[in-house]
C-alpha angles and dihedrals in degrees: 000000000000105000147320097262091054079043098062095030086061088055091066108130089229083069096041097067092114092038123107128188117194122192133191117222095261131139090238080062094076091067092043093057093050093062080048097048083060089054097047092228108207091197133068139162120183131196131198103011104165138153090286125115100243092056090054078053099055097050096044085064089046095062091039102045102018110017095089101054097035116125098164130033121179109182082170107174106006142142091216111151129245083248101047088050092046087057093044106044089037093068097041107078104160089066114148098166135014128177118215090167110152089357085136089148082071099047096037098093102037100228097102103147086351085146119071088226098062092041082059094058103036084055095051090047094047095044087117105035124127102166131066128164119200100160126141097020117136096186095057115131133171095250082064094039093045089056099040094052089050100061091051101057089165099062111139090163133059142183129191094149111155091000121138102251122173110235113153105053140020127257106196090043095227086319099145086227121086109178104122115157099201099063147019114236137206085220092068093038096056077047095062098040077059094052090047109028090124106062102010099101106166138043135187125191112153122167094003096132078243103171129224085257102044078051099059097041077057095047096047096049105140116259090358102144100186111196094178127021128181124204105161114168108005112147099184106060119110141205105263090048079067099052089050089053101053095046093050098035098041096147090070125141108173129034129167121190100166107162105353094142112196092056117106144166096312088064092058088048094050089048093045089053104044111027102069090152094053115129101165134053140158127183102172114157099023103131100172089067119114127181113251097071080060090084100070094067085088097085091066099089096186095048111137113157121036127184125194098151112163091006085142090190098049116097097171092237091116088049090057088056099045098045098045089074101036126087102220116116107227108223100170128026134166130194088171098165105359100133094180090069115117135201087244088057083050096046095049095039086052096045094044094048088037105164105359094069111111102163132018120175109199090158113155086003082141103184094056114110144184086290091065090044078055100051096041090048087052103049113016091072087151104052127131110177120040117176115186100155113155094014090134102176087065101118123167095265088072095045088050096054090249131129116231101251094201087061081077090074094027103093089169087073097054106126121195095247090143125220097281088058086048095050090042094058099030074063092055085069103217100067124064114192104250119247131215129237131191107190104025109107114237130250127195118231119216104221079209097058092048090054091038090053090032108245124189128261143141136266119319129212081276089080093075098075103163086060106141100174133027128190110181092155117169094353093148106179084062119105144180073257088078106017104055090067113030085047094079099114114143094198088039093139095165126038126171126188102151116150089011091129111183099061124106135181097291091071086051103045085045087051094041095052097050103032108058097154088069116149112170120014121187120184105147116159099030096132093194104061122113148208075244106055097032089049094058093045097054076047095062106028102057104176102064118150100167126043126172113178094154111157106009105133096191088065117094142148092301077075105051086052090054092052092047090057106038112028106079092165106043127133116154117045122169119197107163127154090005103149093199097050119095129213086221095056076046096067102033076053084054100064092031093070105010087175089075088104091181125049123168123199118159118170093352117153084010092292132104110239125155105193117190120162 
């Protein structure tokens, strides 16, 4: 956007760290790697390497454009073969992180590094690495595991997320080897921790089916310092695991017990007492929380993200009290699912974090209302996420910075926010605690009339101006009334209007126009929408990725040609249930931008296909 000189300095690799390039295994792809191969991209994920050819193809341009330079690798999913990894990992020798996740095609033989000549050159080429994810393979043993750890001596991370690890017995029965290559066994793993207790820091194995008992042999490794450990999912831990846990692991940062069922209050004690270093947590799925153990996080002064979704006894009342006197800065914080959860708890939470809130999830929080869009607009000027799906109390007076004046006659709508409540936001200025009447008659007030005559309100969405991603589904009382003006938001990545029904065109055009950084835009079920208004849009936001237009029924070919010619970039569309739409535009769409790796087209055309490529 100034000139080609500025253009290609901005290409330097020292610039390009956080950037990652995927690429399908496609032949278009050659060309792609060798403009790569002139940046010196760090970062590459690659999708459906397989036996073929073209795959071998793909990978021979990769070593000689890219190997050199390559610092992370994710061939997550693949079929790639024990050969064609050989000839890709042994020529990239700056390699930091690689991903192997779901890879099973690799693991499947057991003869993974089984020849002293390819162990050489793994090892050479693995030197550096610090990051290996193993997650999702069912194949893995400890004969594989045991190889492929050796050749990385620096690891400092490791995955085993989903993979089938042997807790509960013994394989070897007391035998010193432990080189099976049927399982993978706690008994080897708690081996390795011992051979790299020093420099291994983080862990993650969720849904691994990992006991009470297998979890504190883990905890209570001698000279293990864990600084991040994932148990997502497992459902056997217990409380006292935990306790262990924290006593034995104190220097950890970041811990995430999401779903992990059996755990209750007493978790969230022990964590308060003995992490005081802990900066990340995340308790999702713990329904036998209640609130009032939340108190006790206060005494984690470093504390930054916090997670309770779909914590259904939680109310955040507890949290109010404990953080006004703390002196942690909350950046990111989710509510996901916590119904219990009221506009004077918003309020408290937004005025208390101020500025230093990035992220707040208040998804299917369903007694929220406009007072609790006000005070976040107010207060949360820094914020970057904002997920409000399923609040469905949301109207546009909430997104415009106005108060509703038929709330004033309205006594069902009295919350107890108490008086302090009232006075706080009085003194926001824009916002006058409504009063109740008995005898004066009502009159309905036209959100239309009060914008046309300009009226004065407070600040709108727009205020947020550093807002990266948006989720209003299935917000209903919203309209193009509201949306058109508060979705002006020049960094807006992520927007999501799905089952918002009563949006047209004009709502998208308007977003279109004023949010050219979009991403991934959902707005299924919104029955309105047009070729019109959706072609001009693709015309206008040129960098879309995602793109989920299911069940609008307005919707037809005239689309799909639009997206042909305009999305360059896209790679998920989802066009189910759209009654205009034909199989046979679907496929023609196919071979127009074969990059698309994720199309989506249930009950098009009066069939049930599910295409993904």
């Amino acid at each position: 956007m100034v000139n080609r000189a500025w253009y290609f300095a901005s290409q330097d690799c020292r610039l390009q760290k956080d950037i990652v390039y995927s690429l399908p295994t496609l032949s278009t792809s050659l060309e792609t790697i060798r403009v790569l191969g002139t940046k010196q991209t760090p970062n590459l994920i690659l999708s459906n390497l397989d036996g073929s050819s073209l795959s071998k193809e793909v990978i021979k341009h990769i070593v000689h454009y890219l190997g050199p330079h390559l610092e992370h690798i994710s061939l997550c999913s693949s079929s790639i073969t024990e050969s064609a990894f050989l000839s890709l990992i042994s020529y990239c020798h700056s390699l930091q992180k690689l991903d192997l996740s779901g890879c099973n095609s690799l693991f499947m033989s057991g003869t993974l590094l089984e020849k002293p000549k390819d162990t050489f050159r793994t090892r050479k080429a693995l030197l550096n690495l610090q990051e290996l994810n193993l997650s999702n393979l069912r194949y893995l043993s400890d004969r594989t595991f045991n190889r492929l750890t050796g050749c990385s001596p620096m690891l400092k991370e490791l995955s085993l997320a989903g993979c089938l690890v042997t807790f509960e017995f013994d394989p070897y029965h007391g035998s010193v080897i432990s080189d099976s290559s049927a399982v993978l066994s706690l008994r080897n793993l708690i081996k390795f921790l011992k051979e790299r207790a020093v420099s291994l820091k983080a862990l993650d194995l969720s849904r691994t089916g990992i006991t009470s008992e297998a979890l504190k042999s883990v905890a209570q490794v001698n000279g293990l310092c864990l600084e991040k450990l994932v148990l997502q999912n497992c459902k056997e831990i217990s409380d006292d695991a935990i306790g262990i846990l924290c006593k034995s692991q104190p220097g950890l940062i970041n811990l995430d017990l999401s779903g992990c069922s059996e755990l209750t209050g007493k978790s969230v004690v022990a964590i308060s007492a003995n992490l005081q270093e802990l900066r990340h947590l995340k308790l999702g799925r713990l329904r036998r929380l209640t609130d009032d153990v939340l108190a006790g996080l206060a005494e984690l002064k470093e504390l930054q993200s916090l997670d309770v979704s779909d914590c259904h006894q939680i109310c955040g009342s507890e949290l109010v009290k404990c953080f006004s006197f703390s002196e942690s800065k909350m950046v990111h914080l989710s509510f996901s699912g916590c119904s219990l959860l009221k506009d004077s708890t918003v309020f408290s939470l937004a005025k208390l974090f101020g500025t230093s809130l990035r992220l707040l999830d208040l998804t299917s929080c369903l007694s929220i209302t406009d007072i609790s869009i006000r005070a976040i607009i107010f207060y949360l000027n820094n914020l970057t996420v904002l997920r409000l799906g399923w609040c469905k109390e949301i109207t546009d007076w909430g997104l415009l910075g106005m108060q509703d004046p038929n709330e004033e006659h309205c006594p069902e709508t009295k919350d107890d926010l108490g008086p302090k409540f009232s006075r706080n936001f009085g003194n926001m200025g824009f916002f006058t605690p409504p009063t109740y009447f008995d005898d004066r008659p009502v009159m309905i007030t036209k959100l239309e009339d009060l914008l046309i005559n300009g009226e004065k309100h407070g600040p709108t969405l727009r205020a947020l101006r550093h807002l990266q991603e948006l989720d209003l589904t299935a917000c209903r009382k919203l309209t193009d009334i509201s949306l058109q003006q508060v979705i002006q938001l020049p960094n807006l990545k992520k927007l999501s209007l799905g089952m918002v029904n009563e949006i047209t065109d004009r709502t998208l055009v308007s977003v279109a126009t004023h949010c050219r950084s979009l991403e991934h835009l959902s707005v299924n079920h919104c029955c309105f929408l047009t070729d019109e208004g959706m072609i001009q849009t693709l015309q206008t936001v040129g960098r879309l990725v995602s793109l989920d237009i299911s069940c609008c029924d307005g919707i037809s070919d005239r689309t799909l040609a639009a997206i042909a010619e305009n999305c360059k970039w896209l790679k998920n569309l989802d066009v189910s249930m759209c009654n205009g739409i034909t199989v046979a535009r679907v496929e023609l769409l196919q071979s127009q931008i074969p990059w698309a790796t994720n199309i989506k087209t249930r009950f098009v055309g009066g069939a049930d296909l599910s295409i993904s490529l």
